[in-house]
Short mmCIF file of C-alpha atoms and ligand atoms in Angstrom, two decimals:
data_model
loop_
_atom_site.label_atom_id
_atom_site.label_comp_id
_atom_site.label_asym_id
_atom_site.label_seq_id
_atom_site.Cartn_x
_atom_site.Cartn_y
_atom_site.Cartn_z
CA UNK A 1 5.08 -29.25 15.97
CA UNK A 2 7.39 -26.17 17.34
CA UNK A 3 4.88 -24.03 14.76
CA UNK A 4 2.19 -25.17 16.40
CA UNK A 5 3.47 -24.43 19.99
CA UNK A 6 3.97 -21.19 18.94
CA UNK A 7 0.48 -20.73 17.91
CA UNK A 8 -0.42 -21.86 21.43
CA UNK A 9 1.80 -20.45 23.04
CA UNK A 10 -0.61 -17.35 24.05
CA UNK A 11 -3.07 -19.74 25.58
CA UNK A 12 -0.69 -21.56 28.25
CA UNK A 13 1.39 -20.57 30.82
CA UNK A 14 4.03 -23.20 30.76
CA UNK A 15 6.20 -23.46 28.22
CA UNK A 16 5.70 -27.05 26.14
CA UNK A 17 8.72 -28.14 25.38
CA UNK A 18 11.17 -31.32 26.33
CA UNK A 19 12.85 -31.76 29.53
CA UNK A 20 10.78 -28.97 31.01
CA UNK A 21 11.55 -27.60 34.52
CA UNK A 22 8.70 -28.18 37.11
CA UNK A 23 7.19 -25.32 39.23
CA UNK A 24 5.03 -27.70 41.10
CA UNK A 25 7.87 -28.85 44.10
CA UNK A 26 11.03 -25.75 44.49
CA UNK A 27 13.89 -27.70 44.05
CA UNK A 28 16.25 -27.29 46.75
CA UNK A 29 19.82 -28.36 46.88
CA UNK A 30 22.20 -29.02 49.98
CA UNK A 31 24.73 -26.60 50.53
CA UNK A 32 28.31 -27.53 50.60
CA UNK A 33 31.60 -25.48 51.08
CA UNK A 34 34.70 -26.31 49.12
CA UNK A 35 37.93 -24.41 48.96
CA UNK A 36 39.80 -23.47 46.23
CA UNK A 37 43.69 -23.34 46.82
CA UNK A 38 46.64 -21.82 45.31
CA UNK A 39 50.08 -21.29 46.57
CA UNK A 40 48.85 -17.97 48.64
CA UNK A 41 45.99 -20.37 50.61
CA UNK A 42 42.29 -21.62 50.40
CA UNK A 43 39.12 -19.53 49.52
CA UNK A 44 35.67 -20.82 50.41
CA UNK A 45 33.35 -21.55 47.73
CA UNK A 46 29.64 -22.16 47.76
CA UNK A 47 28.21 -25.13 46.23
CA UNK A 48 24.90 -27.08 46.22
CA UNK A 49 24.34 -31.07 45.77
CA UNK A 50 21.94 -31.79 42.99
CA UNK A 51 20.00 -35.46 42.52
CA UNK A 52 20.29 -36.84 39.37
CA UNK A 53 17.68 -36.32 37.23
CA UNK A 54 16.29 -40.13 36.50
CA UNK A 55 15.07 -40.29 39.97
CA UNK A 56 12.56 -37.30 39.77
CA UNK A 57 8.59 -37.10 39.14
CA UNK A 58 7.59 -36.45 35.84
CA UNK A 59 4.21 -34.81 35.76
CA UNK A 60 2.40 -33.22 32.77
CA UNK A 61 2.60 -29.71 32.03
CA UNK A 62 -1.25 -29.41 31.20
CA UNK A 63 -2.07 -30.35 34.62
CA UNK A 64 0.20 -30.83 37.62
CA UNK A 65 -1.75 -33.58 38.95
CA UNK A 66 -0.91 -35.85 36.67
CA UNK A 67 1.86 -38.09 36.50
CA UNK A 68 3.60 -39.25 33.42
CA UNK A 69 5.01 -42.11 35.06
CA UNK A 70 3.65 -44.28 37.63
CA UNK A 71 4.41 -47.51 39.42
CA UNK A 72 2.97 -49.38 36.20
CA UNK A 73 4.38 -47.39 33.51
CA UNK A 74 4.15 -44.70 31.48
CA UNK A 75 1.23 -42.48 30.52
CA UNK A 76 -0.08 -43.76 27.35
CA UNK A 77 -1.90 -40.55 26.43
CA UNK A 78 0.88 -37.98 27.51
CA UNK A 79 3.59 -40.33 26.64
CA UNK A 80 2.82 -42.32 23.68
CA UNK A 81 6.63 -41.99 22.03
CA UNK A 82 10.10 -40.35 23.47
CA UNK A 83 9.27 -36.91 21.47
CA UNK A 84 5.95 -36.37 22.96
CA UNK A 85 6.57 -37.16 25.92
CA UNK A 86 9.55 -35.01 26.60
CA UNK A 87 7.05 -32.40 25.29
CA UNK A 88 4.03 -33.38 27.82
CA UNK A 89 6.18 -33.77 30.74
CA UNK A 90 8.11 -31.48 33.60
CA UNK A 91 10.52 -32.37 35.56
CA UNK A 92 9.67 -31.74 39.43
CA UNK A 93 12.46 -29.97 42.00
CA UNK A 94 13.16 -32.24 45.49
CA UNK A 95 12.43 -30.36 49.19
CA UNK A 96 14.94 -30.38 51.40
CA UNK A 97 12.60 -33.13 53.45
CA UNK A 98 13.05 -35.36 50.26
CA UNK A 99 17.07 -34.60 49.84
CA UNK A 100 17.18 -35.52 53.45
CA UNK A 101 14.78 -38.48 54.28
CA UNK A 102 13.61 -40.35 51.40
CA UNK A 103 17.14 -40.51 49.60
CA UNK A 104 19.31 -39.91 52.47
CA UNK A 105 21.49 -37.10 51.23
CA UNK A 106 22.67 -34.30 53.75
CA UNK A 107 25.07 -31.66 53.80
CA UNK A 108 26.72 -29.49 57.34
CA UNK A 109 29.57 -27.14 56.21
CA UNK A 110 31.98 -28.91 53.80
CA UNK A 111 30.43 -32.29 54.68
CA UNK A 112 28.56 -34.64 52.25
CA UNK A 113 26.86 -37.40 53.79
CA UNK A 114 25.17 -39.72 51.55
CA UNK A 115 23.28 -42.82 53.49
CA UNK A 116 23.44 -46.52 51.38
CA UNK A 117 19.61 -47.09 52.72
CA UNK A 118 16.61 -45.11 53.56
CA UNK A 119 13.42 -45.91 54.52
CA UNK A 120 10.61 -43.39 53.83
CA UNK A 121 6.75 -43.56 52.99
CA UNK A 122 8.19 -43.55 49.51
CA UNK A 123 9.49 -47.19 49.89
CA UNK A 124 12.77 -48.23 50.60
CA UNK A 125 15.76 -45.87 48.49
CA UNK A 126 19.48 -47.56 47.82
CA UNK A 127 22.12 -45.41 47.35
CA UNK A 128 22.45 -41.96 45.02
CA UNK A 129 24.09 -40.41 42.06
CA UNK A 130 24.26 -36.33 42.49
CA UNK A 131 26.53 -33.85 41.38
CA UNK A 132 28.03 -30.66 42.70
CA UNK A 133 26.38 -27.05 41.22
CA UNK A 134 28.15 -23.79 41.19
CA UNK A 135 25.82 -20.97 42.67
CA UNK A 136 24.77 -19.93 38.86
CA UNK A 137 23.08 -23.22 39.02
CA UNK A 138 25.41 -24.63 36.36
CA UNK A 139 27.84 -27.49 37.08
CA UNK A 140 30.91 -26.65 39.23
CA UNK A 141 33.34 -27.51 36.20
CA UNK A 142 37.15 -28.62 37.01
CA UNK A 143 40.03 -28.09 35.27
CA UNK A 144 41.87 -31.01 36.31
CA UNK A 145 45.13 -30.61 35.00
CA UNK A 146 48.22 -29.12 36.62
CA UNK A 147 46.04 -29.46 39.80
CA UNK A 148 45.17 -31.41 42.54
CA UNK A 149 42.22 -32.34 44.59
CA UNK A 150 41.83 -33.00 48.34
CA UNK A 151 38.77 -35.23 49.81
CA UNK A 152 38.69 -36.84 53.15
CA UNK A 153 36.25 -40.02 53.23
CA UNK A 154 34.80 -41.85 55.65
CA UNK A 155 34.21 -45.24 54.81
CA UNK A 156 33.96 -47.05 58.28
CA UNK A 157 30.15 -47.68 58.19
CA UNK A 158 30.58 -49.41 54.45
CA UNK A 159 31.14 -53.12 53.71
CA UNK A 160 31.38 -55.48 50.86
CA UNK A 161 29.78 -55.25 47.94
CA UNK A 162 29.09 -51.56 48.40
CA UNK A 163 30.69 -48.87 46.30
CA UNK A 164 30.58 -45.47 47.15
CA UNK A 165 32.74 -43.01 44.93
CA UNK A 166 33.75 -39.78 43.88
CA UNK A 167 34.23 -39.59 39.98
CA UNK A 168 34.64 -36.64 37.38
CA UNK A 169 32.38 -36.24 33.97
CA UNK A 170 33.18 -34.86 30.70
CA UNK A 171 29.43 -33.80 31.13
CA UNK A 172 28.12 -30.16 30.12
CA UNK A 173 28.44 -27.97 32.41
CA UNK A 174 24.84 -26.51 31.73
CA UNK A 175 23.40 -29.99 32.07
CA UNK A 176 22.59 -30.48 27.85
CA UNK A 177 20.42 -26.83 28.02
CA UNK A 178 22.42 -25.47 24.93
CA UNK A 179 23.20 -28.72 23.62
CA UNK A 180 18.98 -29.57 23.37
CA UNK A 181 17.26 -26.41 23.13
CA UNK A 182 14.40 -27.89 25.01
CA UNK A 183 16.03 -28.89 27.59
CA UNK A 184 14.25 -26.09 30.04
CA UNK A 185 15.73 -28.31 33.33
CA UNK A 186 19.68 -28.31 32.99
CA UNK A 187 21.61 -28.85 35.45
CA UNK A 188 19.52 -26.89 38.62
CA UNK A 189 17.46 -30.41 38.13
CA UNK A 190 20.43 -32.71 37.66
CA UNK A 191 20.28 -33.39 33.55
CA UNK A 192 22.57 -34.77 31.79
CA UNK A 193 24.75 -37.64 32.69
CA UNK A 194 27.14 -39.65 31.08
CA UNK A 195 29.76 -42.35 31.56
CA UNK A 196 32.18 -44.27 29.69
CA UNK A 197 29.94 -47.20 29.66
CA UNK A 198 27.95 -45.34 27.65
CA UNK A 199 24.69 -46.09 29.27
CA UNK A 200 21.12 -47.27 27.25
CA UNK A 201 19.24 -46.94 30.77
CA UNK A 202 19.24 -43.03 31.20
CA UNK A 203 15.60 -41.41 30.89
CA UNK A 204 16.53 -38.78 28.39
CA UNK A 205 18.49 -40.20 25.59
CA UNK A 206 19.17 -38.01 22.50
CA UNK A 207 16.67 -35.58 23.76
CA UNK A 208 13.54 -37.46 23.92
CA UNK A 209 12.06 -39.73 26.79
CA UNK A 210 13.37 -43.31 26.79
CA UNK A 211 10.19 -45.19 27.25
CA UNK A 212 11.82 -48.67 27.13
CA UNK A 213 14.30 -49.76 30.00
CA UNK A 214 17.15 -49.84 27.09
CA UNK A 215 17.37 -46.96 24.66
CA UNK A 216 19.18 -47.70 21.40
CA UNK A 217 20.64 -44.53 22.75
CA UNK A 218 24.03 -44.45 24.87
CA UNK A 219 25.13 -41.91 26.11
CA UNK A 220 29.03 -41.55 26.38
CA UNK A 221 31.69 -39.61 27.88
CA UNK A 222 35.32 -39.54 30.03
CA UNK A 223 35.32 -40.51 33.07
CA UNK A 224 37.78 -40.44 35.84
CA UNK A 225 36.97 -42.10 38.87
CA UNK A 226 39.29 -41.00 41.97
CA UNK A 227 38.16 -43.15 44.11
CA UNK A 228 35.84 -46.03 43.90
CA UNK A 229 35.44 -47.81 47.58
CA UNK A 230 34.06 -49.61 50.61
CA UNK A 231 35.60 -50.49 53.87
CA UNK A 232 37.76 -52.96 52.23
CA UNK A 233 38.89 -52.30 48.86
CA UNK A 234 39.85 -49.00 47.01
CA UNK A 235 40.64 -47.61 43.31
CA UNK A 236 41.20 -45.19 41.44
CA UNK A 237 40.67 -45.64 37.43
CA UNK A 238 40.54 -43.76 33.95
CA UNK A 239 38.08 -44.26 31.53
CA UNK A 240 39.42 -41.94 28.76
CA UNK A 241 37.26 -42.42 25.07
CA UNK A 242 37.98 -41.32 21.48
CA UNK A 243 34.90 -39.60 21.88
CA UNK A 244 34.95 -35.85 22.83
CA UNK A 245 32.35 -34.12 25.22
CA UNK A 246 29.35 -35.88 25.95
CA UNK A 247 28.48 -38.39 22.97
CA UNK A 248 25.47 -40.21 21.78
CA UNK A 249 26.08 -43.54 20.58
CA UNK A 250 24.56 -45.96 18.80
CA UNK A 251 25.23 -49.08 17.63
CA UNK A 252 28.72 -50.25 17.54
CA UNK A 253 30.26 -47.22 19.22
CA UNK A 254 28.05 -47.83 22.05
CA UNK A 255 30.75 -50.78 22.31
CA UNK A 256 27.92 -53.19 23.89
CA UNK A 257 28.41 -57.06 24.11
CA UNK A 258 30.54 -58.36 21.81
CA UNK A 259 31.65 -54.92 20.84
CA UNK A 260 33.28 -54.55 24.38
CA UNK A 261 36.41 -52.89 22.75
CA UNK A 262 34.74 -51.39 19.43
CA UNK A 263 32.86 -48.81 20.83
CA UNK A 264 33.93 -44.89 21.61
CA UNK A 265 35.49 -45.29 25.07
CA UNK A 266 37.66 -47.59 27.29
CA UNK A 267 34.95 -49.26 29.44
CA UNK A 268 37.40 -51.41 31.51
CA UNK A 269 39.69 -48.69 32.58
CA UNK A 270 43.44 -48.02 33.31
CA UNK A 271 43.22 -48.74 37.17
CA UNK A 272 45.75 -48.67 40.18
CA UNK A 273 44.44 -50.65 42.92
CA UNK A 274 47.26 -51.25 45.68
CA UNK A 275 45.70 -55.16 46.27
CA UNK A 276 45.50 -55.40 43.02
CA UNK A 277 49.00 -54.64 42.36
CA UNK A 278 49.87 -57.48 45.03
CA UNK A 279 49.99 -54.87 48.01
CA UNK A 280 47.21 -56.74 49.95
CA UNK A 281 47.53 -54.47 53.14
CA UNK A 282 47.99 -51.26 51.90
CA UNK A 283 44.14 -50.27 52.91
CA UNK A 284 41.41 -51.96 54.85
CA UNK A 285 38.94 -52.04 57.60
CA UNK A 286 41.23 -52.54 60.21
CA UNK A 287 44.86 -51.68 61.92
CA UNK A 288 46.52 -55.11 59.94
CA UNK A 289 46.04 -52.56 56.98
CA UNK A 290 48.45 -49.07 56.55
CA UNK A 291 45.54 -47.48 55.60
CA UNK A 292 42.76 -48.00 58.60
CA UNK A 293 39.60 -47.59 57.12
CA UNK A 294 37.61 -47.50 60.08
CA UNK A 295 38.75 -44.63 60.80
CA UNK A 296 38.66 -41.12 58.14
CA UNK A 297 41.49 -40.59 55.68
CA UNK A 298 42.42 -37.98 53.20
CA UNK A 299 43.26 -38.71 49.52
CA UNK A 300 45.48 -35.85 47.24
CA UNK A 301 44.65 -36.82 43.39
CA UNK A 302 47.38 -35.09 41.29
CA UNK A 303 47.32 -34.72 37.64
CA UNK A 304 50.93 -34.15 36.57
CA UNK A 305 52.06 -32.23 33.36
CA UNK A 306 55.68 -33.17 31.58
CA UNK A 307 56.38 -29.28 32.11
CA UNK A 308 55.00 -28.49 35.26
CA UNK A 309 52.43 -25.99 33.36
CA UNK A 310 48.91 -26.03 32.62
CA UNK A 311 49.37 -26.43 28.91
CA UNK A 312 52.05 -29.37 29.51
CA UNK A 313 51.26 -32.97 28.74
CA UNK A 314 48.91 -35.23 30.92
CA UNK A 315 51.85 -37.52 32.33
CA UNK A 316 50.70 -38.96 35.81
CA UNK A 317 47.90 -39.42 38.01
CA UNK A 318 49.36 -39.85 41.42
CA UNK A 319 47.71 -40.19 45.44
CA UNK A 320 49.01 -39.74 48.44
CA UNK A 321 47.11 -40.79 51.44
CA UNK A 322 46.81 -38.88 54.53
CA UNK A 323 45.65 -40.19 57.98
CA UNK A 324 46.01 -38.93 61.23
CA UNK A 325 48.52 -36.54 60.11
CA UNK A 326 50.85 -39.01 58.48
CA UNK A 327 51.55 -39.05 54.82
CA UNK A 328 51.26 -42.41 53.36
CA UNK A 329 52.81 -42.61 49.89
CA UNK A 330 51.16 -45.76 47.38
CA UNK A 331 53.75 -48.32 47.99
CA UNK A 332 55.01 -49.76 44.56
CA UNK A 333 53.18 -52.17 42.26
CA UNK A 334 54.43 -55.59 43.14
CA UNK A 335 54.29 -58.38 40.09
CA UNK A 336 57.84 -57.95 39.44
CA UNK A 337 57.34 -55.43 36.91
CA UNK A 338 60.55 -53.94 35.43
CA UNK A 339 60.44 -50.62 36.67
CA UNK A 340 58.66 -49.07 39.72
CA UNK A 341 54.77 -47.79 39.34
CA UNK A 342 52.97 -46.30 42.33
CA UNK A 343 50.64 -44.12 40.07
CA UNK A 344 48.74 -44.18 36.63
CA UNK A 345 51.23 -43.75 33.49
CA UNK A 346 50.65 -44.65 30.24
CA UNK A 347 54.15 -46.89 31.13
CA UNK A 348 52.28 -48.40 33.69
CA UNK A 349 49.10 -48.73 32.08
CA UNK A 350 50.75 -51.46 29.34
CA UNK A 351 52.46 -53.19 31.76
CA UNK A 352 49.86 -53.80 34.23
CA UNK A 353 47.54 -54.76 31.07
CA UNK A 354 50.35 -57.13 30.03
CA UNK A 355 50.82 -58.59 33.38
CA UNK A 356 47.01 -59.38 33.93
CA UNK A 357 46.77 -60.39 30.19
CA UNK A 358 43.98 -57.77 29.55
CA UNK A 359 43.73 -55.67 26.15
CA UNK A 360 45.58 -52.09 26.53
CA UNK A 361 41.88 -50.22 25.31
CA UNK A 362 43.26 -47.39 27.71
CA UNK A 363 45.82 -47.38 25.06
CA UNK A 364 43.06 -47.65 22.29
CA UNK A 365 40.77 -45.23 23.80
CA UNK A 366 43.37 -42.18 23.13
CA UNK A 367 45.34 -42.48 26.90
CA UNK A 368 45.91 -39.96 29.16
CA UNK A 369 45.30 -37.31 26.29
CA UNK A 370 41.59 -38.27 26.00
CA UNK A 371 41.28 -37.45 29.85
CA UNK A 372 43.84 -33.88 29.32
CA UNK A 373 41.27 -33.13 26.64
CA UNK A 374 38.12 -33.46 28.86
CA UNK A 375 40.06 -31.75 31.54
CA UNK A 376 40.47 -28.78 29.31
CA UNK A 377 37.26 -28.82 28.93
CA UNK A 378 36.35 -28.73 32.33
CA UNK A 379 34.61 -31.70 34.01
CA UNK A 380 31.76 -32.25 36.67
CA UNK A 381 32.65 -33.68 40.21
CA UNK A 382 29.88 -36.54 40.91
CA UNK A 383 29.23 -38.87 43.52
CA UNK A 384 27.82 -42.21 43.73
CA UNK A 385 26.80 -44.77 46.61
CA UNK A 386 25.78 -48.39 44.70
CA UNK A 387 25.51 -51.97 45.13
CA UNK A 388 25.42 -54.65 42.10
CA UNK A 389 22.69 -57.29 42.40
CA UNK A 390 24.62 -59.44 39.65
CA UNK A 391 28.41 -59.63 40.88
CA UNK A 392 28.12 -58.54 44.49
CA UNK A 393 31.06 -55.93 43.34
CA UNK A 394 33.71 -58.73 43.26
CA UNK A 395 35.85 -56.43 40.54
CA UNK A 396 36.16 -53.83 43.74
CA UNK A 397 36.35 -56.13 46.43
CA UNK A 398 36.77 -59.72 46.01
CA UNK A 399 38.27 -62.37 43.22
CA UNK A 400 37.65 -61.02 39.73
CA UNK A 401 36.66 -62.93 37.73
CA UNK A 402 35.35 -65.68 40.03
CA UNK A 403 36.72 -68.93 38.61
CA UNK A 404 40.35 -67.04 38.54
CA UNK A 405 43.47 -68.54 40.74
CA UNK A 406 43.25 -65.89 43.60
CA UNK A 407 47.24 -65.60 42.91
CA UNK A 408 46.88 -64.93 39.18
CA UNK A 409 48.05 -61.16 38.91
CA UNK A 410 44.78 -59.26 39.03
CA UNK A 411 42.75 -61.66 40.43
CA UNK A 412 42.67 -60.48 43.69
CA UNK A 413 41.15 -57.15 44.52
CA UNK A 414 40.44 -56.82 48.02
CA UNK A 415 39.71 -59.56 51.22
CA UNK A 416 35.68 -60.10 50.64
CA UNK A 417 34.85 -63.44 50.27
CA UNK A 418 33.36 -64.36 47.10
CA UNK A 419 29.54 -64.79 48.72
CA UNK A 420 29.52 -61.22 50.78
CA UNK A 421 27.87 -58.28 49.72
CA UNK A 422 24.62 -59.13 48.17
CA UNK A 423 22.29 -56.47 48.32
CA UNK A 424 19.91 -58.92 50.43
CA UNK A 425 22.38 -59.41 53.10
CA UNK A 426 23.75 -55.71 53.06
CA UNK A 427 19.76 -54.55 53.05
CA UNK A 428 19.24 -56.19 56.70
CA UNK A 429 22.86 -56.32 58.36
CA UNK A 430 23.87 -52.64 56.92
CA UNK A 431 20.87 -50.68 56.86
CA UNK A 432 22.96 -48.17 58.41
CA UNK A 433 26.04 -47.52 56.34
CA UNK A 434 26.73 -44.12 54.72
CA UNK A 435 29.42 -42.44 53.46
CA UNK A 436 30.90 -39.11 53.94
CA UNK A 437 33.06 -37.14 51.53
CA UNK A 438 34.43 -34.06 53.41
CA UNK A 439 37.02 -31.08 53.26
CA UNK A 440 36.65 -30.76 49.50
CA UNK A 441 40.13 -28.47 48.16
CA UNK A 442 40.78 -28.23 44.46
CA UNK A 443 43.62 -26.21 43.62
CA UNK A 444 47.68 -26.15 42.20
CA UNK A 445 50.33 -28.56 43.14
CA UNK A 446 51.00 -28.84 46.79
CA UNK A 447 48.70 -25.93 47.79
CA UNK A 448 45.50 -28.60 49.60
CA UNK A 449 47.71 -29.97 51.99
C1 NAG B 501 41.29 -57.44 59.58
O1 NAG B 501 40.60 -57.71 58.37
C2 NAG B 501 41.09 -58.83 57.69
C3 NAG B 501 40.36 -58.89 56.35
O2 NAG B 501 38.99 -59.02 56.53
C4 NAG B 501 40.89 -60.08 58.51
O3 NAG B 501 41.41 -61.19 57.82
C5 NAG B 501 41.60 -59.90 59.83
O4 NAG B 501 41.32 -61.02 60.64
C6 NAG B 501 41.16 -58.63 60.54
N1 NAG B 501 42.02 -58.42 61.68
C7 NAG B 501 41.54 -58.03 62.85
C8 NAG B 501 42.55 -57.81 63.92
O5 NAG B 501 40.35 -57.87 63.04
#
């Protein structure tokens, strides 16, 4: 095939080959200022918001008017298997008109706002998944240790069931361009992803169109979510995997079903939520709660070394809340443990697993080292805005699981009654929720705030 495209390639303009970048729409991307911060102050830096590239037009190369996908599936001549198809097809750029007002994603200075639900001629658009770009058009990639990171949310228009978050990717930086040599789209068009659920749904698995709604395919990778939230329930959790980089699974590493904890990567987490650690009024949507979450708030992420250097051992992940000036410090987990946790440890990893009787795959998974080794690495700063047809986000925001004794350590997660936050409800009494993440620092210990 490649000999034959060479052959061609005299006769065509466009380059055939997979993941192909389209020239039919310029793809724009919102611009958003971040600082960088060391112990001498904060620098601006330029960055851009890029969509995710599973929600884009596919159209064939040949002939721009043609789409490879349409509302009743794909395009059996240009797409009749993953290979070809990825071959046929370009990927097409977004206008700032479709950033703004079919997916609801806008920027203003160092503002992100990103709406739960937008209207448009398109249909009706829930939520997003985008990234932030460096100005080379490659991933803006953090090295998270020794540092800290500064982002002030607003969460007041957000309710149960939603989750809107702020996570870091051991993705490639250049979107999978060097890692698939046809991969002509990279990052600039939002290619890429990966999680530590090592996800079967993603359009481009192993470098070839997934035509089916599950791939055998999963893609896996670290993932470290800082803050996972609506108005009324917040965490922050690791998701470290044995692993490295971004990882194609399949089969038992993919760690599906009954292979929960045999796969590549610890899907349930090491997570520090203050109402799940029996502080139920540590944060909520009104002034009962310490942290008011109808009104902004800043949260300072810290990843700790044993030595204080950049080369020490991962020890601690660690927040501090700020609102209205005041520092809030996490008050301390509250089971009775024997000694005092108010961050992520690997100490306080096992004994939060052993008090909630859950299996220590954090432990499994490689601990804090597998996150240290993505953060060498460098990771990608991404941010979601979801709901979950099937569980209504109880593990966030409600009793998890269901059925549990809402006083059983870990049971309770956050004051939503078990029957709020279906999408159908949220759809017609929330239409207007958003979320902003704002005031973006990255930079050495102490220097963001
Ligand atoms: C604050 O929110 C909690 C949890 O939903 C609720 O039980 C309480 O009644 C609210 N308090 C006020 C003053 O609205």
């Amino acid at each position: 095939m490649r000999l034959q495209l060479l052959l061609l390639a005299c006769c065509f303009v466009a380059i055939v080959n997979s993941q192909n970048a389209g020239e039919l729409t310029p793809e724009y991307h919102p611009p958003l200022i971040i600082q960088s911060c060391d112990a001498s102050g904060c620098q601006p830096e330029n960055t851009g918001i890029v969509i995710d590239a599973d929600t884009r037009r596919l159209y064939s190369v040949a002939d721009n008017s043609v789409s490879c996908y349409t509302g009743s599936g794909w395009n059996p001549v240009l797409c009749p298997d993953g290979q070809t198809c990825a071959q046929n097809c370009a990927i097409d750029g977004f206008t700032q008109d479709e950033y703004n007002n079919r997916f609801g994603i806008s920027t203003s200075g160092s503002a992100l706002r990103l709406a739960y639900l937008t209207q448009s001629e398109m249909g009706m658009n829930i939520g997003s998944r985008t990234y932030l770009l460096g100005e080379d058009n490659n991933y803006r990639l953090f090295y998270l240790k020794n540092r800290e990171l500064s982002v002030t949310f607003d969460y007041s228009t957000t309710t149960c069931g939603m989750d809107a978050g702020v996570y870091f990717l051991a993705m490639d930086g250049d979107g999978g361009m060097s890692r698939y040599p046809d991969n002509k789209a990279g990052a600039k068009y939002g290619t890429g992803y990966c999680d530590a659920q090592c996800p079967h749904y993603l359009r481009y698995s192993n470098g070839q169109v997934n035509l089916d709604v599950s791939s055998e395919y999963g893609i896996c990778c670290v993932e470290m979510d800082i803050m996972e939230a609506n108005r009324w329930a917040a965490t922050v959790t690791t998701h470290g995997c044995t692993a490295e980089g971004y990882f194609v699974c399949n089969g038992v590493d993919c760690g599906d079903g009954a292979n929960f904890f045999e796969g590549v990567c610890d899907k349930s987490g090491c997570d520090y939520s203050s109402a799940r650690q029996n502080n139920r009024y540590f944060f909520g949507g009104n002034d009962t709660f310490t942290v008011d979450s109808s009104q902004p708030f800043t949260v300072i992420t810290q990843f700790l070394t044993d030595d204080g250097s950049d080369s020490g051992k991962l020890v601690e992940i660690k927040q501090i809340w700020i609102q209205n000036g005041v520092e809030i410090p996490v008050p301390f987990a509250n089971w009775g443990y024997t000694n005092d946790y108010n961050s992520i440890t690997e100490e306080f990893c096992a004994a939060s697993k052993t008090m909630f009787g859950e299996f220590n795959d954090f432990a499994e998974q490689g601990g804090l080292e597998s996150l240290a080794n993505a953060f060498d690495n460098g990771v990608v700063m991404a941010f979601a805005f979801w709901e979950d047809p099937s569980t209504y986000m109880q593990w966030l925001d409600s009793i998890s699981p269901p059925d549990a004794d809402p006083e059983a350590p870990g049971a309770y997660r956050g004051p939503c009654p078990l029957d709020a936050g279906k999408p159908e409800d949220n759809h017609v009494n929330y239409a207007d929720a958003y979320h902003t993440i704002s005031d973006i620092k990255i930079g050495t210990i102490g220097s963001t705030y």
